[in-house]
Amino acid sequence: MSDIHKGMAKRLRADLATRDVTISHSEALELVAHQYGARDWNTLAARSAPDEAAEGPAVPILRIFDRSKAMEFYVDYLGFQLDWEHGGHETHTPVYAQVSRGRAVLHLSEHHGDASPGGAALVSVADVTALHDEVHTRPYDYAHPGVRDEDWGRVMVVVDPFHNRIVFHQPVVTDVEPRPAEAAGPIELSYELDATREDAFAAFTERIDQWWHPAYAPEGLVSVTIDPEVGGRAWMQLADGTTYPWGTVTVWHPPLEYAQTFTLAQDPEHPSTLQVRIESASSRGRQHPGSIVRFAHGGWTAANVAGRARFSEWGILLDRFAAVADGRPVPEVPAWVTEGGPG
C-alpha cells in the first residue's frame, strides 16, 4: 500500500509544480499522510505495513481441462509464471499448478470437485492501461480485452479457455485523469456448447431468426437474416413490408469467425461492431468435440460510447442462441423485458 501512497506523493508534487508551487518529496509524503488522517508519514507507513501475525491472502482455485491451453493463456499471453505443478500425462493424474504474476497467485486445477468452470478471480494492478497495452503485444487469437472505467475502479476483464473470468482491477485514485471514452472495452460473453463449431456458426448466422426476439427489434418484426458473405447485410423484415438494416458483414469465415458492423438502436454514421469467434472444446464424454463461442460487442469510440450502457442484456439473447445451437428448448425472455435493443 505504501507504494501507492508514494505514487500519490509524486503526482502531487508534479501537479503543484505546474502551478509554480514547489515542495520536497518528504513534504509531499507528509501531505498524503494527512489526507489519510495519519499524524505523519511514518504513522501511515506503519499502518499500511502487513501484519505478520495475520493470515495470508486467499488464493483462488480455477478449474481447467487442458494444461497446454492453460499455459498458453496464463503464461504466454497474460505473463504469469509457472511456479510449480503436480500431475500430468506422465503420472496419468490431473494437473494442479500454481501461477503467479507479482503478488497475484492463482491455482489451476484439473481435479473434479476443486472448482467449477465459470469462476472468477480479482487481481489488483497498479496500471490497467499498461497491462492492456502489454498483453496486446502478444499473439493470442482468443481474447481481445478492453479497458473500462467503473465506479469502483478501472478494469480489464479476460475470459480464459475454460470460461473463467480474470478481472484486473486498478483502484480509484482521485488524482488520476479518467481514461478517454474511446478506450471503452467490448461487452464480452462466452459459451461452452455441446454443438460442433459448424453447428454453432450456423446457429448464430443462418438460424438467427430462431433465437432473436422481437423485444430487441423495431415494432412488427417478421424475420431476421444475415447474408452469408463479406459485404452482405444483417437485416430485419418488418410486418409493413419494409426492411430494417442493422449491420454489414465484415468477416465471414465459417466455422471460425463472424463479424459485422452494428447499428441497431445506434447512429448508422457511428456503428459499433459484433465479433464471434468459435473454437473447438474437448469432447468430455461427447461423441464429438463441442465448441467455445466467444462474443464481443466492441468498436466503442468517442462518437458512440454514450450508448454503450443500453446494451447490457446480450446474455438474454445469447442464452437463446446457445439453446438453438445445442438443440435445447429456447428460453423465454424475462417478463420485464419490453421493447428496444439489447439493454
GROMACS .gro file of C-alpha atoms in nm:
model
  343
    1MET     CA    1   0.000   0.000   0.000
    2SER     CA    2   0.287   0.243   0.071
    3ASP     CA    3   0.390   0.218  -0.296
    4ILE     CA    4   0.051   0.363  -0.392
    5HIS     CA    5   0.094   0.641  -0.135
    6LYS     CA    6   0.441   0.722  -0.271
    7GLY     CA    7   0.299   0.740  -0.620
    8MET     CA    8   0.032   0.980  -0.496
    9ALA     CA    9   0.302   1.199  -0.341
   10LYS     CA   10   0.497   1.201  -0.666
   11ARG     CA   11   0.189   1.308  -0.866
   12LEU     CA   12   0.106   1.571  -0.604
   13ARG     CA   13   0.450   1.729  -0.644
   14ALA     CA   14   0.414   1.727  -1.022
   15ASP     CA   15   0.067   1.886  -1.012
   16LEU     CA   16   0.182   2.157  -0.772
   17ALA     CA   17   0.485   2.226  -0.989
   18THR     CA   18   0.254   2.312  -1.280
   19ARG     CA   19   0.107   2.577  -1.050
   20ASP     CA   20   0.452   2.715  -0.961
   21VAL     CA   21   0.436   2.559  -0.614
   22THR     CA   22   0.750   2.368  -0.519
   23ILE     CA   23   0.763   2.121  -0.230
   24SER     CA   24   1.011   1.849  -0.139
   25HIS     CA   25   0.936   1.478  -0.167
   26SER     CA   26   0.923   1.444   0.210
   27GLU     CA   27   0.675   1.732   0.233
   28ALA     CA   28   0.457   1.562  -0.029
   29LEU     CA   29   0.466   1.239   0.174
   30GLU     CA   30   0.351   1.424   0.483
   31LEU     CA   31   0.062   1.587   0.293
   32VAL     CA   32  -0.052   1.245   0.165
   33ALA     CA   33  -0.038   1.108   0.519
   34HIS     CA   34  -0.257   1.392   0.644
   35GLN     CA   35  -0.513   1.317   0.373
   36TYR     CA   36  -0.545   0.967   0.518
   37GLY     CA   37  -0.588   1.104   0.870
   38ALA     CA   38  -0.240   0.997   0.987
   39ARG     CA   39  -0.023   1.219   1.205
   40ASP     CA   40   0.279   1.183   0.976
   41TRP     CA   41   0.428   0.965   0.703
   42ASN     CA   42   0.584   0.716   0.941
   43THR     CA   43   0.247   0.657   1.106
   44LEU     CA   44   0.081   0.595   0.770
   45ALA     CA   45   0.360   0.361   0.659
   46ALA     CA   46   0.332   0.161   0.980
   47ARG     CA   47  -0.045   0.141   0.943
   48SER     CA   48  -0.007   0.014   0.585
   49ALA     CA   49   0.259  -0.247   0.666
   50PRO     CA   50   0.136  -0.609   0.657
   51ASP     CA   51   0.054  -0.767   0.992
   52GLU     CA   52   0.295  -1.058   1.026
   53ALA     CA   53   0.053  -1.232   1.258
   54ALA     CA   54  -0.233  -1.211   1.008
   55GLU     CA   55  -0.330  -1.494   0.776
   56GLY     CA   56  -0.206  -1.484   0.420
   57PRO     CA   57  -0.421  -1.373   0.126
   58ALA     CA   58  -0.679  -1.615  -0.016
   59VAL     CA   59  -0.572  -1.794  -0.335
   60PRO     CA   60  -0.843  -1.853  -0.600
   61ILE     CA   61  -0.865  -2.205  -0.746
   62LEU     CA   62  -0.978  -2.207  -1.109
   63ARG     CA   63  -1.093  -2.518  -1.294
   64ILE     CA   64  -0.908  -2.610  -1.614
   65PHE     CA   65  -0.940  -2.901  -1.854
   66ASP     CA   66  -0.630  -2.877  -2.071
   67ARG     CA   67  -0.283  -2.794  -1.940
   68SER     CA   68  -0.143  -2.671  -2.272
   69LYS     CA   69  -0.431  -2.428  -2.326
   70ALA     CA   70  -0.400  -2.308  -1.966
   71MET     CA   71  -0.027  -2.238  -2.002
   72GLU     CA   72  -0.080  -2.067  -2.338
   73PHE     CA   73  -0.334  -1.834  -2.178
   74TYR     CA   74  -0.188  -1.764  -1.833
   75VAL     CA   75   0.187  -1.784  -1.903
   76ASP     CA   76   0.235  -1.699  -2.270
   77TYR     CA   77  -0.047  -1.444  -2.300
   78LEU     CA   78  -0.107  -1.289  -1.958
   79GLY     CA   79   0.256  -1.303  -1.844
   80PHE     CA   80   0.213  -1.518  -1.533
   81GLN     CA   81   0.497  -1.753  -1.443
   82LEU     CA   82   0.455  -2.121  -1.365
   83ASP     CA   83   0.574  -2.168  -1.005
   84TRP     CA   84   0.512  -2.541  -0.971
   85GLU     CA   85   0.278  -2.818  -1.080
   86HIS     CA   86   0.181  -3.172  -0.987
   87GLY     CA   87   0.033  -3.446  -1.201
   88GLY     CA   88   0.002  -3.454  -1.575
   89HIS     CA   89   0.036  -3.703  -1.857
   90GLU     CA   90   0.343  -3.875  -1.718
   91THR     CA   91   0.171  -3.969  -1.393
   92HIS     CA   92  -0.176  -4.005  -1.552
   93THR     CA   93  -0.321  -3.780  -1.283
   94PRO     CA   94  -0.498  -3.441  -1.306
   95VAL     CA   95  -0.278  -3.132  -1.316
   96TYR     CA   96  -0.266  -2.896  -1.018
   97ALA     CA   97  -0.046  -2.592  -1.070
   98GLN     CA   98   0.037  -2.252  -0.930
   99VAL     CA   99   0.097  -1.946  -1.149
  100SER     CA  100   0.186  -1.601  -1.030
  101ARG     CA  101   0.240  -1.251  -1.157
  102GLY     CA  102   0.394  -1.021  -0.899
  103ARG     CA  103   0.194  -1.074  -0.580
  104ALA     CA  104  -0.105  -1.224  -0.764
  105VAL     CA  105  -0.125  -1.600  -0.718
  106LEU     CA  106  -0.370  -1.840  -0.886
  107HIS     CA  107  -0.412  -2.215  -0.854
  108LEU     CA  108  -0.520  -2.407  -1.165
  109SER     CA  109  -0.677  -2.748  -1.117
  110GLU     CA  110  -0.796  -3.032  -1.337
  111HIS     CA  111  -0.929  -3.213  -1.029
  112HIS     CA  112  -1.303  -3.271  -1.035
  113GLY     CA  113  -1.461  -3.103  -0.735
  114ASP     CA  114  -1.190  -2.842  -0.677
  115ALA     CA  115  -1.386  -2.574  -0.861
  116SER     CA  116  -1.648  -2.527  -1.129
  117PRO     CA  117  -1.592  -2.375  -1.474
  118GLY     CA  118  -1.702  -2.016  -1.497
  119GLY     CA  119  -1.523  -1.897  -1.184
  120ALA     CA  120  -1.363  -1.558  -1.140
  121ALA     CA  121  -1.058  -1.400  -0.980
  122LEU     CA  122  -0.999  -1.033  -0.899
  123VAL     CA  123  -0.638  -0.924  -0.950
  124SER     CA  124  -0.534  -0.579  -0.830
  125VAL     CA  125  -0.283  -0.399  -1.051
  126ALA     CA  126  -0.122  -0.057  -1.039
  127ASP     CA  127  -0.185   0.032  -1.404
  128VAL     CA  128  -0.453  -0.150  -1.604
  129THR     CA  129  -0.378   0.055  -1.915
  130ALA     CA  130  -0.015  -0.055  -1.918
  131LEU     CA  131  -0.120  -0.418  -1.872
  132HIS     CA  132  -0.372  -0.384  -2.156
  133ASP     CA  133  -0.102  -0.248  -2.385
  134GLU     CA  134   0.136  -0.526  -2.278
  135VAL     CA  135  -0.093  -0.820  -2.348
  136HIS     CA  136  -0.193  -0.676  -2.686
  137THR     CA  137   0.169  -0.709  -2.799
  138ARG     CA  138   0.141  -1.089  -2.769
  139PRO     CA  139  -0.022  -1.304  -3.036
  140TYR     CA  140  -0.336  -1.470  -2.898
  141ASP     CA  141  -0.644  -1.518  -3.115
  142TYR     CA  142  -0.899  -1.593  -2.845
  143ALA     CA  143  -0.902  -1.279  -2.631
  144HIS     CA  144  -0.916  -0.911  -2.719
  145PRO     CA  145  -0.991  -0.740  -2.389
  146GLY     CA  146  -1.061  -0.373  -2.350
  147VAL     CA  147  -1.040  -0.136  -2.056
  148ARG     CA  148  -1.340   0.029  -1.898
  149ASP     CA  149  -1.395   0.266  -1.609
  150GLU     CA  150  -1.635   0.166  -1.332
  151ASP     CA  151  -1.732   0.348  -1.014
  152TRP     CA  152  -1.503   0.114  -0.820
  153GLY     CA  153  -1.200   0.148  -1.049
  154ARG     CA  154  -1.058   0.079  -1.391
  155VAL     CA  155  -1.091  -0.282  -1.506
  156MET     CA  156  -0.986  -0.520  -1.782
  157VAL     CA  157  -1.175  -0.850  -1.798
  158VAL     CA  158  -1.023  -1.151  -1.974
  159VAL     CA  159  -1.201  -1.485  -2.014
  160ASP     CA  160  -0.980  -1.795  -2.014
  161PRO     CA  161  -1.036  -2.104  -2.235
  162PHE     CA  162  -1.238  -2.264  -1.954
  163HIS     CA  163  -1.490  -1.981  -1.911
  164ASN     CA  164  -1.317  -1.837  -1.600
  165ARG     CA  165  -1.306  -1.457  -1.577
  166ILE     CA  166  -0.987  -1.280  -1.468
  167VAL     CA  167  -1.072  -0.924  -1.363
  168PHE     CA  168  -0.767  -0.698  -1.348
  169HIS     CA  169  -0.860  -0.404  -1.127
  170GLN     CA  170  -0.693  -0.068  -1.076
  171PRO     CA  171  -0.844   0.102  -0.769
  172VAL     CA  172  -0.986   0.452  -0.797
  173VAL     CA  173  -0.728   0.722  -0.731
  174THR     CA  174  -0.875   1.070  -0.736
  175ASP     CA  175  -0.573   1.242  -0.888
  176VAL     CA  176  -0.561   1.024  -1.200
  177GLU     CA  177  -0.725   1.161  -1.512
  178PRO     CA  178  -1.013   0.944  -1.640
  179ARG     CA  179  -0.936   0.718  -1.935
  180PRO     CA  180  -1.063   0.859  -2.265
  181ALA     CA  181  -1.406   0.740  -2.370
  182GLU     CA  182  -1.268   0.589  -2.690
  183ALA     CA  183  -1.088   0.324  -2.484
  184ALA     CA  184  -1.413   0.166  -2.360
  185GLY     CA  185  -1.376  -0.208  -2.386
  186PRO     CA  186  -1.607  -0.452  -2.562
  187ILE     CA  187  -1.901  -0.625  -2.398
  188GLU     CA  188  -1.781  -0.987  -2.386
  189LEU     CA  189  -1.956  -1.318  -2.323
  190SER     CA  190  -1.853  -1.676  -2.393
  191TYR     CA  191  -2.035  -2.009  -2.402
  192GLU     CA  192  -1.912  -2.369  -2.396
  193LEU     CA  193  -2.154  -2.571  -2.609
  194ASP     CA  194  -2.216  -2.934  -2.698
  195ALA     CA  195  -2.260  -2.817  -3.057
  196THR     CA  196  -1.976  -2.852  -3.305
  197ARG     CA  197  -1.810  -2.539  -3.440
  198GLU     CA  198  -2.003  -2.582  -3.764
  199ASP     CA  199  -2.338  -2.607  -3.584
  200ALA     CA  200  -2.256  -2.311  -3.358
  201PHE     CA  201  -2.159  -2.092  -3.654
  202ALA     CA  202  -2.475  -2.191  -3.843
  203ALA     CA  203  -2.691  -2.124  -3.537
  204PHE     CA  204  -2.553  -1.773  -3.497
  205THR     CA  205  -2.580  -1.677  -3.864
  206GLU     CA  206  -2.815  -1.895  -4.072
  207ARG     CA  207  -3.055  -1.967  -3.784
  208ILE     CA  208  -3.050  -1.629  -3.612
  209ASP     CA  209  -3.424  -1.598  -3.682
  210GLN     CA  210  -3.484  -1.886  -3.437
  211TRP     CA  211  -3.329  -1.711  -3.136
  212TRP     CA  212  -3.354  -1.336  -3.193
  213HIS     CA  213  -3.652  -1.199  -3.000
  214PRO     CA  214  -3.893  -0.927  -3.122
  215ALA     CA  215  -3.833  -0.733  -2.799
  216TYR     CA  216  -3.492  -0.645  -2.946
  217ALA     CA  217  -3.612  -0.515  -3.282
  218PRO     CA  218  -3.830  -0.243  -3.436
  219GLU     CA  219  -4.204  -0.298  -3.397
  220GLY     CA  220  -4.354  -0.557  -3.631
  221LEU     CA  221  -4.058  -0.792  -3.665
  222VAL     CA  222  -4.123  -1.077  -3.910
  223SER     CA  223  -3.777  -1.226  -3.963
  224VAL     CA  224  -3.404  -1.171  -3.909
  225THR     CA  225  -3.150  -1.255  -4.180
  226ILE     CA  226  -2.772  -1.238  -4.228
  227ASP     CA  227  -2.646  -1.252  -4.587
  228PRO     CA  228  -2.369  -1.519  -4.597
  229GLU     CA  229  -2.082  -1.316  -4.743
  230VAL     CA  230  -1.850  -1.028  -4.667
  231GLY     CA  231  -2.034  -0.712  -4.759
  232GLY     CA  232  -2.370  -0.878  -4.704
  233ARG     CA  233  -2.642  -0.726  -4.490
  234ALA     CA  234  -2.769  -0.807  -4.145
  235TRP     CA  235  -3.133  -0.707  -4.186
  236MET     CA  236  -3.483  -0.747  -4.047
  237GLN     CA  237  -3.809  -0.787  -4.236
  238LEU     CA  238  -4.095  -0.589  -4.080
  239ALA     CA  239  -4.470  -0.652  -4.100
  240ASP     CA  240  -4.533  -0.335  -4.304
  241GLY     CA  241  -4.317  -0.473  -4.586
  242THR     CA  242  -4.008  -0.261  -4.512
  243THR     CA  243  -3.663  -0.387  -4.429
  244TYR     CA  244  -3.450  -0.264  -4.143
  245PRO     CA  245  -3.071  -0.294  -4.197
  246TRP     CA  246  -2.872  -0.323  -3.876
  247GLY     CA  247  -2.521  -0.401  -3.998
  248THR     CA  248  -2.283  -0.511  -4.271
  249VAL     CA  249  -2.089  -0.838  -4.268
  250THR     CA  250  -1.714  -0.769  -4.238
  251VAL     CA  251  -1.583  -1.122  -4.168
  252TRP     CA  252  -1.736  -1.446  -4.297
  253HIS     CA  253  -1.504  -1.734  -4.215
  254PRO     CA  254  -1.710  -2.040  -4.122
  255PRO     CA  255  -1.685  -2.208  -3.882
  256LEU     CA  256  -1.419  -1.998  -3.708
  257GLU     CA  257  -1.519  -1.633  -3.714
  258TYR     CA  258  -1.800  -1.395  -3.798
  259ALA     CA  259  -1.807  -1.014  -3.764
  260GLN     CA  260  -2.025  -0.723  -3.867
  261THR     CA  261  -2.085  -0.357  -3.810
  262PHE     CA  262  -2.375  -0.291  -3.573
  263THR     CA  263  -2.625  -0.005  -3.599
  264LEU     CA  264  -2.931  -0.137  -3.413
  265ALA     CA  265  -3.052   0.148  -3.189
  266GLN     CA  266  -2.741   0.345  -3.290
  267ASP     CA  267  -2.647   0.625  -3.527
  268PRO     CA  268  -2.554   0.450  -3.859
  269GLU     CA  269  -2.279   0.708  -3.906
  270HIS     CA  270  -2.104   0.578  -3.594
  271PRO     CA  271  -2.155   0.200  -3.581
  272SER     CA  272  -2.015  -0.036  -3.321
  273THR     CA  273  -1.904  -0.392  -3.407
  274LEU     CA  274  -2.002  -0.751  -3.331
  275GLN     CA  275  -1.747  -1.031  -3.341
  276VAL     CA  276  -1.797  -1.404  -3.285
  277ARG     CA  277  -1.502  -1.642  -3.258
  278ILE     CA  278  -1.554  -2.017  -3.232
  279GLU     CA  279  -1.301  -2.280  -3.125
  280SER     CA  280  -1.319  -2.649  -3.052
  281ALA     CA  281  -1.371  -2.771  -2.697
  282SER     CA  282  -1.274  -3.110  -2.556
  283SER     CA  283  -1.527  -3.387  -2.610
  284ARG     CA  284  -1.566  -3.454  -2.234
  285GLY     CA  285  -1.782  -3.760  -2.282
  286ARG     CA  286  -1.946  -3.640  -2.603
  287GLN     CA  287  -1.921  -3.833  -2.929
  288HIS     CA  288  -1.768  -3.527  -3.093
  289PRO     CA  289  -1.580  -3.215  -2.977
  290GLY     CA  290  -1.800  -2.930  -2.859
  291SER     CA  291  -1.728  -2.564  -2.914
  292ILE     CA  292  -1.646  -2.248  -2.725
  293VAL     CA  293  -1.814  -1.937  -2.862
  294ARG     CA  294  -1.662  -1.601  -2.770
  295PHE     CA  295  -1.880  -1.298  -2.841
  296ALA     CA  296  -1.770  -0.934  -2.828
  297HIS     CA  297  -1.969  -0.616  -2.888
  298GLY     CA  298  -1.698  -0.356  -2.934
  299GLY     CA  299  -1.594  -0.074  -3.160
  300TRP     CA  300  -1.678   0.189  -2.898
  301THR     CA  301  -1.546   0.533  -2.986
  302ALA     CA  302  -1.590   0.883  -2.854
  303ALA     CA  303  -1.873   0.924  -3.106
  304ASN     CA  304  -2.083   0.625  -2.994
  305VAL     CA  305  -1.971   0.523  -2.645
  306ALA     CA  306  -2.253   0.719  -2.480
  307GLY     CA  307  -2.494   0.448  -2.598
  308ARG     CA  308  -2.289   0.154  -2.471
  309ALA     CA  309  -2.487   0.125  -2.147
  310ARG     CA  310  -2.801   0.039  -2.346
  311PHE     CA  311  -2.657  -0.298  -2.447
  312SER     CA  312  -2.646  -0.478  -2.114
  313GLU     CA  313  -2.886  -0.762  -2.200
  314TRP     CA  314  -2.687  -0.955  -2.458
  315GLY     CA  315  -2.685  -1.252  -2.221
  316ILE     CA  316  -3.062  -1.288  -2.262
  317LEU     CA  317  -3.035  -1.319  -2.640
  318LEU     CA  318  -2.721  -1.531  -2.638
  319ASP     CA  319  -2.871  -1.778  -2.391
  320ARG     CA  320  -3.134  -1.833  -2.659
  321PHE     CA  321  -2.864  -1.871  -2.926
  322ALA     CA  322  -2.685  -2.133  -2.714
  323ALA     CA  323  -3.009  -2.330  -2.678
  324VAL     CA  324  -3.066  -2.327  -3.055
  325ALA     CA  325  -2.708  -2.438  -3.120
  326ASP     CA  326  -2.735  -2.726  -2.872
  327GLY     CA  327  -3.085  -2.829  -2.977
  328ARG     CA  328  -3.242  -2.740  -2.643
  329PRO     CA  329  -3.572  -2.559  -2.578
  330VAL     CA  330  -3.526  -2.187  -2.634
  331PRO     CA  331  -3.579  -1.993  -2.309
  332GLU     CA  332  -3.833  -1.712  -2.297
  333VAL     CA  333  -3.711  -1.361  -2.230
  334PRO     CA  334  -3.783  -1.231  -1.878
  335ALA     CA  335  -4.118  -1.065  -1.826
  336TRP     CA  336  -3.957  -0.730  -1.752
  337VAL     CA  337  -3.805  -0.708  -2.099
  338THR     CA  338  -4.020  -0.478  -2.308
  339GLU     CA  339  -3.904  -0.304  -2.624
  340GLY     CA  340  -3.584  -0.161  -2.764
  341GLY     CA  341  -3.241  -0.302  -2.839
  342PRO     CA  342  -3.028  -0.522  -2.612
  343GLY     CA  343  -3.016  -0.326  -2.288
   0.00000   0.00000   0.00000
